[in-house]
PDB file of C-alpha atoms in Angstrom:
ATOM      1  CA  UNK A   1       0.000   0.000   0.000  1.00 94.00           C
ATOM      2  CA  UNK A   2       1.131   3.220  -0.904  1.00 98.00           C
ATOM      3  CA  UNK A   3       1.890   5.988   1.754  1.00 98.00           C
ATOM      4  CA  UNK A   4       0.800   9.761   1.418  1.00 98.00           C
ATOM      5  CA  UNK A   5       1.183  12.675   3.930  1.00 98.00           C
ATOM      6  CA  UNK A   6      -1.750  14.853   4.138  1.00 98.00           C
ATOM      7  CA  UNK A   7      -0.647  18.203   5.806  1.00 98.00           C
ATOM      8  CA  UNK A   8      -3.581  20.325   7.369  1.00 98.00           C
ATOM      9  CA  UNK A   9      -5.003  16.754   8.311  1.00 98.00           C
ATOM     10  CA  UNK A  10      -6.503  17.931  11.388  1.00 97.00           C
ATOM     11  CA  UNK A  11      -8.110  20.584  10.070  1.00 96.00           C
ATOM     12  CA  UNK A  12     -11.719  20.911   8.416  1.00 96.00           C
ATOM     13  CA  UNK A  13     -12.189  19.728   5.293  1.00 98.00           C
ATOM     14  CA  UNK A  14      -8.615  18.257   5.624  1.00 98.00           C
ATOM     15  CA  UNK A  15      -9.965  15.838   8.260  1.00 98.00           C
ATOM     16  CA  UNK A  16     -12.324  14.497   5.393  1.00 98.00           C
ATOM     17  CA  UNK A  17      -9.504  14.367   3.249  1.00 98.00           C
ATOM     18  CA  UNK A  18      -7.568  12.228   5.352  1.00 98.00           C
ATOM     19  CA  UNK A  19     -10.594   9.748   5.900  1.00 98.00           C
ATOM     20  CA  UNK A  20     -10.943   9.824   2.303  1.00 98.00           C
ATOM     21  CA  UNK A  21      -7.189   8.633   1.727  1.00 98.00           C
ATOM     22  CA  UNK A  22      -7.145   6.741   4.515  1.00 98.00           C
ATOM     23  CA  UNK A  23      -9.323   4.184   2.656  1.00 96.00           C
ATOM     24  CA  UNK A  24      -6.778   3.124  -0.137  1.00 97.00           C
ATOM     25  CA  UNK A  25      -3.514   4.486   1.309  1.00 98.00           C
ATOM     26  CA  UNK A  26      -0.866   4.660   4.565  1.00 98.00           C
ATOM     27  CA  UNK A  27      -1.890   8.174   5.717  1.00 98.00           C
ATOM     28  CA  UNK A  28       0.458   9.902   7.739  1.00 98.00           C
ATOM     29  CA  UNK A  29      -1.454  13.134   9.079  1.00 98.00           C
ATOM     30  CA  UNK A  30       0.155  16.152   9.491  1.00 98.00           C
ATOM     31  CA  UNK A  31      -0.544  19.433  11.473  1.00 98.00           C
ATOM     32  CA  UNK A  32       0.810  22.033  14.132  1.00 96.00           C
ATOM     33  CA  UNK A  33      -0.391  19.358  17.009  1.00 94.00           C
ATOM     34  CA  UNK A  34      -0.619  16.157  17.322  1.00 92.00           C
ATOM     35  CA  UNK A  35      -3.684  14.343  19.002  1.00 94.00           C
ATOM     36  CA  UNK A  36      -1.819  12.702  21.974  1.00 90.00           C
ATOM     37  CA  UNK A  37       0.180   9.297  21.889  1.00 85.00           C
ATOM     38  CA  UNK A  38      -2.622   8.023  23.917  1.00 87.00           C
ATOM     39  CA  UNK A  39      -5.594   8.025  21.023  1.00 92.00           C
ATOM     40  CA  UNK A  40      -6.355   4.940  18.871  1.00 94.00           C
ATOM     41  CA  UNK A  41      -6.163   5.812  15.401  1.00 95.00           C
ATOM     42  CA  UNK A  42      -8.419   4.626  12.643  1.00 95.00           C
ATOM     43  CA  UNK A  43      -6.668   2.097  10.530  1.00 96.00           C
ATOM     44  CA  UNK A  44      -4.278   3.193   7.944  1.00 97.00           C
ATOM     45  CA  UNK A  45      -3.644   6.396   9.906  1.00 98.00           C
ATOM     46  CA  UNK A  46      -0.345   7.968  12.012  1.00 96.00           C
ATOM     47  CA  UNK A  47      -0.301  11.161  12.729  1.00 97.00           C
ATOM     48  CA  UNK A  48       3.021  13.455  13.099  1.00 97.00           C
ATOM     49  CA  UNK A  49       2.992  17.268  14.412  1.00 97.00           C
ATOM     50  CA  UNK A  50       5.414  19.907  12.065  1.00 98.00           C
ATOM     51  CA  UNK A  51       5.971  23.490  11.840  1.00 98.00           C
ATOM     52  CA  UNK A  52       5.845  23.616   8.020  1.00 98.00           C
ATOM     53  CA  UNK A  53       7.132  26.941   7.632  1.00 98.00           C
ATOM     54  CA  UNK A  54      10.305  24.961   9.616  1.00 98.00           C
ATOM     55  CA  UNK A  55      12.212  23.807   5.997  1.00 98.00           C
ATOM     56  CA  UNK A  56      14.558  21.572   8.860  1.00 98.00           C
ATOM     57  CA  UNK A  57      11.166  19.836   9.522  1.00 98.00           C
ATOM     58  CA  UNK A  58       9.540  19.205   6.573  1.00 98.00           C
ATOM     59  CA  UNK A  59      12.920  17.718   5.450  1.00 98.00           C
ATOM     60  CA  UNK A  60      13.562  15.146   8.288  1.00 98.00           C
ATOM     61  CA  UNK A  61       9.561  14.453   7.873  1.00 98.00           C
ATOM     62  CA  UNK A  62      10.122  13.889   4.302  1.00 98.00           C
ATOM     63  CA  UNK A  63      13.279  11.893   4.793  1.00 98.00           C
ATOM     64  CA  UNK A  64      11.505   9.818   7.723  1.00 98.00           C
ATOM     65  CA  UNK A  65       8.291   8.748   5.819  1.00 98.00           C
ATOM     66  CA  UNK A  66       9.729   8.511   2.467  1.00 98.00           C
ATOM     67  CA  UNK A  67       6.123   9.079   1.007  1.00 98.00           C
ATOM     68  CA  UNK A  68       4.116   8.310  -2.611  1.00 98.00           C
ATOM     69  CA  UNK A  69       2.808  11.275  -2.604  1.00 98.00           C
ATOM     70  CA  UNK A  70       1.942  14.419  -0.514  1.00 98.00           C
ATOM     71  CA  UNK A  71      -1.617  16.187  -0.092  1.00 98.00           C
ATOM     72  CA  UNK A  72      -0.540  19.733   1.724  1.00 98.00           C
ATOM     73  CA  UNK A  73      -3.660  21.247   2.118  1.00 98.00           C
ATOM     74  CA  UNK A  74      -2.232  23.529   5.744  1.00 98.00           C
ATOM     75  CA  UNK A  75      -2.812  27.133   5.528  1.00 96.00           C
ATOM     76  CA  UNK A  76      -4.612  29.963   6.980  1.00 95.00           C
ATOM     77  CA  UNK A  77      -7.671  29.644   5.329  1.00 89.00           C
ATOM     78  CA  UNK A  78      -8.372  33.471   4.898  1.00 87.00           C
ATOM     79  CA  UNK A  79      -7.308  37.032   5.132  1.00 87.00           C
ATOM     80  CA  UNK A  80      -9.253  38.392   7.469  1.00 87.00           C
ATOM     81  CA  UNK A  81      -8.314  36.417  10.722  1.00 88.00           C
ATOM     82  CA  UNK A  82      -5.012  37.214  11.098  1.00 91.00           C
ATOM     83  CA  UNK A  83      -2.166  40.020  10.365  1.00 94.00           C
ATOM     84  CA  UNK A  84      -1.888  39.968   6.080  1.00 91.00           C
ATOM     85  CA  UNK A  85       1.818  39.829   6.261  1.00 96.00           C
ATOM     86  CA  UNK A  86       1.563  36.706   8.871  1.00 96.00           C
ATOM     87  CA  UNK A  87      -1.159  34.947   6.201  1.00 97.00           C
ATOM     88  CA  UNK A  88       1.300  35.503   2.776  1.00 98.00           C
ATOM     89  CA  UNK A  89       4.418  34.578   4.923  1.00 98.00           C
ATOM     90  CA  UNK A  90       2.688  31.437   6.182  1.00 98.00           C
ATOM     91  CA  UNK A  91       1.126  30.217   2.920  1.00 98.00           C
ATOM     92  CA  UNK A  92       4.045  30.716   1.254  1.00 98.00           C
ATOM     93  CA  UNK A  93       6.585  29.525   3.196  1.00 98.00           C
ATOM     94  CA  UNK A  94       4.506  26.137   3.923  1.00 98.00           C
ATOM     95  CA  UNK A  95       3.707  25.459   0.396  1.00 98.00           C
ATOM     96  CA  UNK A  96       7.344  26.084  -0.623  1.00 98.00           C
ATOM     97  CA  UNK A  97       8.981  23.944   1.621  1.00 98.00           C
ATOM     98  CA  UNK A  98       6.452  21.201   1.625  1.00 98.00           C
ATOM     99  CA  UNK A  99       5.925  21.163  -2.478  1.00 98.00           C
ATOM    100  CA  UNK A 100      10.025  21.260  -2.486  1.00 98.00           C
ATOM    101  CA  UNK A 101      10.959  18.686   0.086  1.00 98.00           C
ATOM    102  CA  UNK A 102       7.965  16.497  -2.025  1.00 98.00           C
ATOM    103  CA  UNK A 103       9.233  16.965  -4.733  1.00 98.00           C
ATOM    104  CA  UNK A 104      12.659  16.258  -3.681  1.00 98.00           C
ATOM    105  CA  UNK A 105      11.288  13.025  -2.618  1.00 98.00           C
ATOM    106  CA  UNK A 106       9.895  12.044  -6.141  1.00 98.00           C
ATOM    107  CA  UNK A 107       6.648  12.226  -4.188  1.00 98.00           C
ATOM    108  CA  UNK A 108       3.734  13.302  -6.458  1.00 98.00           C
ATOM    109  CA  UNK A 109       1.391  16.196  -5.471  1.00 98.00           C
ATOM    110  CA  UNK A 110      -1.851  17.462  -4.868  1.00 98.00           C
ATOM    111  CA  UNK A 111      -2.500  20.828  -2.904  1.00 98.00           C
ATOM    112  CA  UNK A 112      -4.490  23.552  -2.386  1.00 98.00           C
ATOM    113  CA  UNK A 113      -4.914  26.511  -4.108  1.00 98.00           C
ATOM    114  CA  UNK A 114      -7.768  28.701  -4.348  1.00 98.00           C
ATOM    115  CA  UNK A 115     -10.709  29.978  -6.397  1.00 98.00           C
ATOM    116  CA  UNK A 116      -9.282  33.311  -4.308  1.00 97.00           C
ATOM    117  CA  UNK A 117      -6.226  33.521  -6.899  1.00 98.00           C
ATOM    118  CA  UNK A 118      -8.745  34.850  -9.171  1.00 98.00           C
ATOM    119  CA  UNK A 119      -9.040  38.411  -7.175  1.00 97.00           C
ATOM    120  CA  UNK A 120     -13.355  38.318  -6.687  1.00 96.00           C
ATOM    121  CA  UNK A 121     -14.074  36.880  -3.734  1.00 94.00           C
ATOM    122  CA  UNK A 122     -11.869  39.388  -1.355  1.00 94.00           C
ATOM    123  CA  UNK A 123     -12.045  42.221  -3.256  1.00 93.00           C
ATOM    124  CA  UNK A 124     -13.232  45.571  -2.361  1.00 91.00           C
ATOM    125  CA  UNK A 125     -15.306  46.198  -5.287  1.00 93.00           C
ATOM    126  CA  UNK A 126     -16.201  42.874  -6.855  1.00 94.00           C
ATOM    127  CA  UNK A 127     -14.947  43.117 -10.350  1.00 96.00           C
ATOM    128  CA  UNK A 128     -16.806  41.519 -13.168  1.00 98.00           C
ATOM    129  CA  UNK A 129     -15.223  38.220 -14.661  1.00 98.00           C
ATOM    130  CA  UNK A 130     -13.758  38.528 -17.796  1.00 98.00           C
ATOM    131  CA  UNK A 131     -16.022  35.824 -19.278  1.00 98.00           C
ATOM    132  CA  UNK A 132     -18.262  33.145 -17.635  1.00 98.00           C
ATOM    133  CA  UNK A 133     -17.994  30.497 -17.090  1.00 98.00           C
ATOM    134  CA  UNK A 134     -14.900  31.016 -15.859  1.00 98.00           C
ATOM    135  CA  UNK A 135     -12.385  28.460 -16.789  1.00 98.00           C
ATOM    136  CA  UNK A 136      -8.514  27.967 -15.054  1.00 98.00           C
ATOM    137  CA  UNK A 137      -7.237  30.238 -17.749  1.00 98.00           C
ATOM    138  CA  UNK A 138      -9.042  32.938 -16.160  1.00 98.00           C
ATOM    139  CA  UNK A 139      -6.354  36.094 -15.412  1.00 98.00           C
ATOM    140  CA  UNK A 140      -5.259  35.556 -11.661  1.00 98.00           C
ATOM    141  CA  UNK A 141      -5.534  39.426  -9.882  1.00 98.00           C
ATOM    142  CA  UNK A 142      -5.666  39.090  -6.312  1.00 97.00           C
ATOM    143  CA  UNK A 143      -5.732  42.137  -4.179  1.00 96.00           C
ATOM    144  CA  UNK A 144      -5.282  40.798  -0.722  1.00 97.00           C
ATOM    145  CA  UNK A 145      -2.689  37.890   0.662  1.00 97.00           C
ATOM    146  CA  UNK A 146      -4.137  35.065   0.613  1.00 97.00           C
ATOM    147  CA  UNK A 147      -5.417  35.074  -2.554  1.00 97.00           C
ATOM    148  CA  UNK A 148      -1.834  36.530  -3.713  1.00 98.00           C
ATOM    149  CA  UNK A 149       0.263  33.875  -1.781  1.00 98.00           C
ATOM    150  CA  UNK A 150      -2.378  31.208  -3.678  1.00 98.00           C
ATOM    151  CA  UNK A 151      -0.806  32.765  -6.611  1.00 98.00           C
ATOM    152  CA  UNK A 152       2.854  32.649  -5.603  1.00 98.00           C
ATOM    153  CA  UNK A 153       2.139  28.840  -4.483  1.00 98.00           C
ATOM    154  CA  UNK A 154       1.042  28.111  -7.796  1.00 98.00           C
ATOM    155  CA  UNK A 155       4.109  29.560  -9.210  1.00 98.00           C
ATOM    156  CA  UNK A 156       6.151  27.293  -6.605  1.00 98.00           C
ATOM    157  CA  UNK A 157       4.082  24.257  -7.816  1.00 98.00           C
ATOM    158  CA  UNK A 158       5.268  25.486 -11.996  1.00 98.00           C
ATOM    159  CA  UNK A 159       8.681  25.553 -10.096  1.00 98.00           C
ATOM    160  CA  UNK A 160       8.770  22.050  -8.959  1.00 98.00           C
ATOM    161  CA  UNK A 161       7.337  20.433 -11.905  1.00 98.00           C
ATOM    162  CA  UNK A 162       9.869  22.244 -14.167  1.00 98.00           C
ATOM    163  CA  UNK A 163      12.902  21.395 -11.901  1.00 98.00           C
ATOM    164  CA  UNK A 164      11.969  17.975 -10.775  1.00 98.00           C
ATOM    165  CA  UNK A 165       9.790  16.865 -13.414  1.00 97.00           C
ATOM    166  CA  UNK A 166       7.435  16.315 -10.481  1.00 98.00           C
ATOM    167  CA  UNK A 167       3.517  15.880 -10.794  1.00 98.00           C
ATOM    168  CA  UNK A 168       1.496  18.705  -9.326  1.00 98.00           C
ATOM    169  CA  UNK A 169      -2.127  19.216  -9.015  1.00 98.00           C
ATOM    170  CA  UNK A 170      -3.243  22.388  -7.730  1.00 98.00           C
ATOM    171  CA  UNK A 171      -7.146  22.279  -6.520  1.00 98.00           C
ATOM    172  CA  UNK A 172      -9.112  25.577  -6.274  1.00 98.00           C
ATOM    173  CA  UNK A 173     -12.022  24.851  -4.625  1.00 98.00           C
ATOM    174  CA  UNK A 174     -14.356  27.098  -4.595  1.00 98.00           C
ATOM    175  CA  UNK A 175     -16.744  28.265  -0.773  1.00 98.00           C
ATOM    176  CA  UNK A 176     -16.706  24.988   0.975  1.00 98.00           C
ATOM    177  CA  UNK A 177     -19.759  22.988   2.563  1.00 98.00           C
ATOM    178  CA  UNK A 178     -20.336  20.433   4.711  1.00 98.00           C
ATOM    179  CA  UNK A 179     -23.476  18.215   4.868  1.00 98.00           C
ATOM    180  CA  UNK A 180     -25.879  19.333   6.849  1.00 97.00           C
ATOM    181  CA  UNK A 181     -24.081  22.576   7.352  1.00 97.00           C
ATOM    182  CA  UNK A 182     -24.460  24.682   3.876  1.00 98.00           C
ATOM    183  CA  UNK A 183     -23.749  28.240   4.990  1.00 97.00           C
ATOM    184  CA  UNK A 184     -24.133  29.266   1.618  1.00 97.00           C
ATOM    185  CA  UNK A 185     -27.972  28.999   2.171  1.00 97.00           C
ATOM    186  CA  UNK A 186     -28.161  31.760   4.609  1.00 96.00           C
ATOM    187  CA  UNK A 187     -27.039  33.964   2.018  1.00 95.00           C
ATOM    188  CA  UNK A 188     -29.740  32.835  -0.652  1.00 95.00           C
ATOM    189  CA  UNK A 189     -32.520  32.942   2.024  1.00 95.00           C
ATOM    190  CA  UNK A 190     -31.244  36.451   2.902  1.00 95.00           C
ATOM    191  CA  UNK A 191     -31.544  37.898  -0.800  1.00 91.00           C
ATOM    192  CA  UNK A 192     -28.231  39.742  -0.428  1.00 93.00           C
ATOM    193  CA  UNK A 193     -26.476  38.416  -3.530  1.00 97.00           C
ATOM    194  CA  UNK A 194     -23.386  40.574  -2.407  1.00 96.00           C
ATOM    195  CA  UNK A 195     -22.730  38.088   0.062  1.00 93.00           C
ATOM    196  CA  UNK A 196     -21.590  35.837  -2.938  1.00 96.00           C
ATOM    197  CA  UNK A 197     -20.490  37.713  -5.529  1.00 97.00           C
ATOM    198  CA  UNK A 198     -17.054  37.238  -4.267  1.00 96.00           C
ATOM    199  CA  UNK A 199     -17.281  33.529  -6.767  1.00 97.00           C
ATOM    200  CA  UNK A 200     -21.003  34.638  -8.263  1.00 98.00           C
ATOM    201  CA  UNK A 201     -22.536  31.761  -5.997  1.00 98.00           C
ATOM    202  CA  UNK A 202     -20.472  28.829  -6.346  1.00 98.00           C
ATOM    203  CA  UNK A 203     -19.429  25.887  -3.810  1.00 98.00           C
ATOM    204  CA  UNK A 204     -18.718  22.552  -3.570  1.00 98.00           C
ATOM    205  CA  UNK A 205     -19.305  20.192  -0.750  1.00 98.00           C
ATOM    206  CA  UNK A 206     -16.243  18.958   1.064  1.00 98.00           C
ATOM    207  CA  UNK A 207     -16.976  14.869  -0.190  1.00 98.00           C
ATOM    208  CA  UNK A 208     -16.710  16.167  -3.981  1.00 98.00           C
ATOM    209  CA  UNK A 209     -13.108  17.613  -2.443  1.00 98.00           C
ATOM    210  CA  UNK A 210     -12.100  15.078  -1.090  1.00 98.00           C
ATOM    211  CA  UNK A 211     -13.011  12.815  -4.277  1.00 98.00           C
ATOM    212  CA  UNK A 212     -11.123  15.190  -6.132  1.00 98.00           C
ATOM    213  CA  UNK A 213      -8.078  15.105  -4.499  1.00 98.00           C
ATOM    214  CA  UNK A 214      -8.102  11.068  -4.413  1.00 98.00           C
ATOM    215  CA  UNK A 215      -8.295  11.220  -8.003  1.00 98.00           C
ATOM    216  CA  UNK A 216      -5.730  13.569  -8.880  1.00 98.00           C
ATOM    217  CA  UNK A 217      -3.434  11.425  -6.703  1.00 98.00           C
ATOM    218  CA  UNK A 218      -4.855   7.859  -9.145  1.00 97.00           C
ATOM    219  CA  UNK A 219      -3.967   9.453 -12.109  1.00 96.00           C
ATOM    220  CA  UNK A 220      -1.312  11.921 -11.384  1.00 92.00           C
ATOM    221  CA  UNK A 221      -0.834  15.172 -13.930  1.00 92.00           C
ATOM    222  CA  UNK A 222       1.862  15.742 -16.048  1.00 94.00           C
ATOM    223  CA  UNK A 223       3.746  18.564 -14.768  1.00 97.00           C
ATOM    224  CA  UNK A 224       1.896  21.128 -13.255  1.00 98.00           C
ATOM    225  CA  UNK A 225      -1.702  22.046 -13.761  1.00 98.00           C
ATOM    226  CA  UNK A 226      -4.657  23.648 -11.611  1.00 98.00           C
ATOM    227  CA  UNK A 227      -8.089  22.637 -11.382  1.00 98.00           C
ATOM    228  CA  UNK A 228     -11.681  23.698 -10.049  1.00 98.00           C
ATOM    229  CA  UNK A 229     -13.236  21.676  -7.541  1.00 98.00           C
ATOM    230  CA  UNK A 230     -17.077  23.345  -7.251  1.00 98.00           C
ATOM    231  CA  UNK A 231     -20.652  22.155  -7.590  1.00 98.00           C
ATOM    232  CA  UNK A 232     -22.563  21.872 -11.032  1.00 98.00           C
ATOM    233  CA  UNK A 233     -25.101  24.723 -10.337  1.00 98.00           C
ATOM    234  CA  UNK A 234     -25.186  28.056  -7.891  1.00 98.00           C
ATOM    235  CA  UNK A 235     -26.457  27.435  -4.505  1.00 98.00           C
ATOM    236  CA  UNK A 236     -29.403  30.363  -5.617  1.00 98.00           C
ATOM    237  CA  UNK A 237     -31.847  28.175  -6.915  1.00 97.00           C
ATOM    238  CA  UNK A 238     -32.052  30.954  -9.651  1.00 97.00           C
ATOM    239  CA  UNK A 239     -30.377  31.415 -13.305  1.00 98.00           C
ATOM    240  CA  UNK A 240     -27.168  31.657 -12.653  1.00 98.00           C
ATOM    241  CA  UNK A 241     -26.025  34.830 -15.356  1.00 98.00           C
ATOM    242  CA  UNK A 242     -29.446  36.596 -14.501  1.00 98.00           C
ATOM    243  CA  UNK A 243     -28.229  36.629 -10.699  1.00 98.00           C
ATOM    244  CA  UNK A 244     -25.016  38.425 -12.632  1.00 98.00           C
ATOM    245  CA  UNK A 245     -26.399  40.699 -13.937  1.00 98.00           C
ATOM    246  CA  UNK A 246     -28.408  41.849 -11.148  1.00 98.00           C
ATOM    247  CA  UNK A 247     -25.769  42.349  -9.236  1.00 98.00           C
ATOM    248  CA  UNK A 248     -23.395  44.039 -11.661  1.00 98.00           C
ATOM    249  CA  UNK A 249     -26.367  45.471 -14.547  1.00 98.00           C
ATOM    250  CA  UNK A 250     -24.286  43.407 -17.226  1.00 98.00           C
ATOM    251  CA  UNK A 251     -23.007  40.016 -18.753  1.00 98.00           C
ATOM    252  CA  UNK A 252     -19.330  39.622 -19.571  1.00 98.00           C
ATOM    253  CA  UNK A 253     -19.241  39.634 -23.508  1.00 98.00           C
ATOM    254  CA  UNK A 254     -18.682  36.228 -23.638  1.00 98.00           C
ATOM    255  CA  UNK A 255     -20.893  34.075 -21.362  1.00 98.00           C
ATOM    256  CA  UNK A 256     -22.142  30.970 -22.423  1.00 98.00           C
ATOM    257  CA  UNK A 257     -23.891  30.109 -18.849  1.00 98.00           C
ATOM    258  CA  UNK A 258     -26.832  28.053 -18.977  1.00 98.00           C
ATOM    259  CA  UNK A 259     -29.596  27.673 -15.824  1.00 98.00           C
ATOM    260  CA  UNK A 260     -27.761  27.140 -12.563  1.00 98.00           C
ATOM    261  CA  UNK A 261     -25.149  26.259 -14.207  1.00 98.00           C
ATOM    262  CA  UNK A 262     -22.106  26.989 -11.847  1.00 98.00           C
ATOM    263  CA  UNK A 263     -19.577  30.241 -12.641  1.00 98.00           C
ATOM    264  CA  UNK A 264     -16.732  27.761 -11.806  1.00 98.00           C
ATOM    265  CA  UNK A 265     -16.347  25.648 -14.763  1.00 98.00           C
ATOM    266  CA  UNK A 266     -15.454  21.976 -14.292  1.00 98.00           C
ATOM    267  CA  UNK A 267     -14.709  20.664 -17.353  1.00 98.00           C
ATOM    268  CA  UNK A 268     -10.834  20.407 -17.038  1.00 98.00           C
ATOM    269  CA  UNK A 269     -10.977  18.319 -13.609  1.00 98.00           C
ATOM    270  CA  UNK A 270     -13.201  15.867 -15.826  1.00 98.00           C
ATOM    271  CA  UNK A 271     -10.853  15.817 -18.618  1.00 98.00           C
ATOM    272  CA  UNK A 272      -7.817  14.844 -16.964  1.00 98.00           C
ATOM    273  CA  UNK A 273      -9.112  13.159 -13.860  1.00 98.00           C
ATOM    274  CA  UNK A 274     -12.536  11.574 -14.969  1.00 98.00           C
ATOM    275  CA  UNK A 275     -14.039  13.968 -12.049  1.00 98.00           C
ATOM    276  CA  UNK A 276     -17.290  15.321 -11.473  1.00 98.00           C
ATOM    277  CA  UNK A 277     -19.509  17.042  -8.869  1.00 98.00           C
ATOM    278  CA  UNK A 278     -21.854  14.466  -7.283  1.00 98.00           C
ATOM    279  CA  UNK A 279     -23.450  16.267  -4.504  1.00 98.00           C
ATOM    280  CA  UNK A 280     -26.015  19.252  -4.352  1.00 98.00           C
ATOM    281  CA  UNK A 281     -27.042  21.912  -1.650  1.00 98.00           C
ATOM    282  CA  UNK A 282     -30.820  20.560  -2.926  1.00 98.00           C
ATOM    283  CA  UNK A 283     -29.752  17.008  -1.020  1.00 98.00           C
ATOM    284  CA  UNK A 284     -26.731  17.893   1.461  1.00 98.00           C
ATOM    285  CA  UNK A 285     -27.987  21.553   3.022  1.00 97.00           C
ATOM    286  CA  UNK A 286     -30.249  18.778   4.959  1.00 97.00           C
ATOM    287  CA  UNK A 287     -28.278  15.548   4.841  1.00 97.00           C
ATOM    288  CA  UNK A 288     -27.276  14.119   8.554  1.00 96.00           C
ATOM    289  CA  UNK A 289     -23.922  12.544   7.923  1.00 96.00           C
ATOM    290  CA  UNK A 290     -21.347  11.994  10.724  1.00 94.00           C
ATOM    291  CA  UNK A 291     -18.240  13.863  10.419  1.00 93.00           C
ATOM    292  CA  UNK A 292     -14.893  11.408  10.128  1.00 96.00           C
ATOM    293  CA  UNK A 293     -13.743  10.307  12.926  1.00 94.00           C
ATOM    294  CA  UNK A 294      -9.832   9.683  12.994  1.00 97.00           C
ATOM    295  CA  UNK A 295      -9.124   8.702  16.045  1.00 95.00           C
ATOM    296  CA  UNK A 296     -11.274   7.281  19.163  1.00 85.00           C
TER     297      UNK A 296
END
């Protein structure tokens, strides 16, 4: 059986991740803590605790676990939580020594970038997209640092393929749900469609992540390429570019947008990883299922 780190295992949606993986593959879980020597792991999991902005200890964790591959989905998950220069320095930092030491390791890779790289969703005025759907060859402009060090990782992650010939999937996922728990809802009941302009309504719940990720690791990338993980439709329950152009009084000259259908196009994660969305907020905004459990 193969063995993959997952950094940021402990986290949110990493903690799905990691159950996810945990299926097929030796996970080794990775974060700033470690649950206690005491706790009884679920099978095919270990967990290690690692300052990743620490190159000296992603190296000797690299060097100690030898893995397949490496999922580094740690960061601080927004700008608005913490000091911008501690967010950028972070991000970057982790992702460069993790993707390098991986890489390093002829360890293939799968991380996480951001539908923030585009620029919308922390903007100050939302700009328009330049055409919709919008597709991974979008122009990235972000004005704040996360969505600039998502940038600088994916220019890290170009790095590593280049120098190493290494296999990198970056995943830009767009607002994150969780069954049962679809936040994203509030803002449709509300009618306040400036609460998600930021990706013009888009999600994806955190199982369709978590597939995604397990099969960009199956069938690994050549070289470096980024991907969308979102839902096929808007969580609005309305037309998708006449929610658009509500909000901004116009359609991008080309849009091509049809129904619901979501502003984060898809079709490239499909292509090269025989992916696609299989949940909706119409089933999961309600849906009781137990969050993973990693440890008893």
């Amino acid at each position: 059986m193969e063995t993959v780190i997952v950094t940021g295992a402990l986290g949110r949606s990493g903690r799905w991740i990691t159950d996810r993986l945990a299926d097929d593959y030796d996970v080794v879980a990775v974060d700033l803590d470690h649950p206690g020597f005491e706790v009884d792991a679920r099978e095919n999991l270990d967990f290690r605790a690692a300052d990743l902005t620490d190159m000296g200890e992603v190296a000797d964790l690299m060097a100690a676990v030898d893995p397949d591959a490496v999922v580094h989905w740690a960061a601080i998950p927004s700008p608005t939580r913490h000091a911008g220069s501690r967010v950028f320095e972070t991000n970057v930092q982790s992702t460069y020594n993790v993707l390098v030491a991986a890489a390093r390791a002829d360890a293939r890779i799968v991380w996480a970038s951001s539908e923030s790289a585009y620029g919308f969703a922390f903007a100050e005025e939302k700009p328009l997209p330049d055409f919709l759907p919008i597709t991974e060859d979008h122009p990235l402009r972000p004005e704040d640092p996360y969505g600039t060090a998502k940038v600088a990782g994916e220019e890290i992650s170009k790095m590593v393929a280049r120098k190493h010939d290494a296999s990198t999937c970056a995943i830009r996922p767009s607002w994150i749900q969780y069954p049962g728990e679809y936040n994203c809802r509030d803002i449709a009941s509300s009618g306040d469609l400036a609460g998600g302009a930021g990706n013009c309504w888009s999600y994806v719940d955190v199982r369709d992540v978590a597939g995604l990720v397990a099969a960009a690791l199956d069938t690994p990338a050549e070289g470096h390429e980024a991907v969308h993980a979102a839902a096929a439709e808007n969580y609005l329950g309305r037309p998708t570019a006449d929610a658009v152009e509500e909000f901004w009084g116009e359609l991008p000259d080309e849009c091509t947008l049809d129904g619901d259908e979501s502003a984060l196009a898809t079709v490239k994660a499909e292509l090269l990883f025989d992916w696609e969305p299989a949940h909706s907020w119409r089933e999961a905004a309600d849906e009781e299922v137990p969050e993973p459990t990693l440890w008893e």
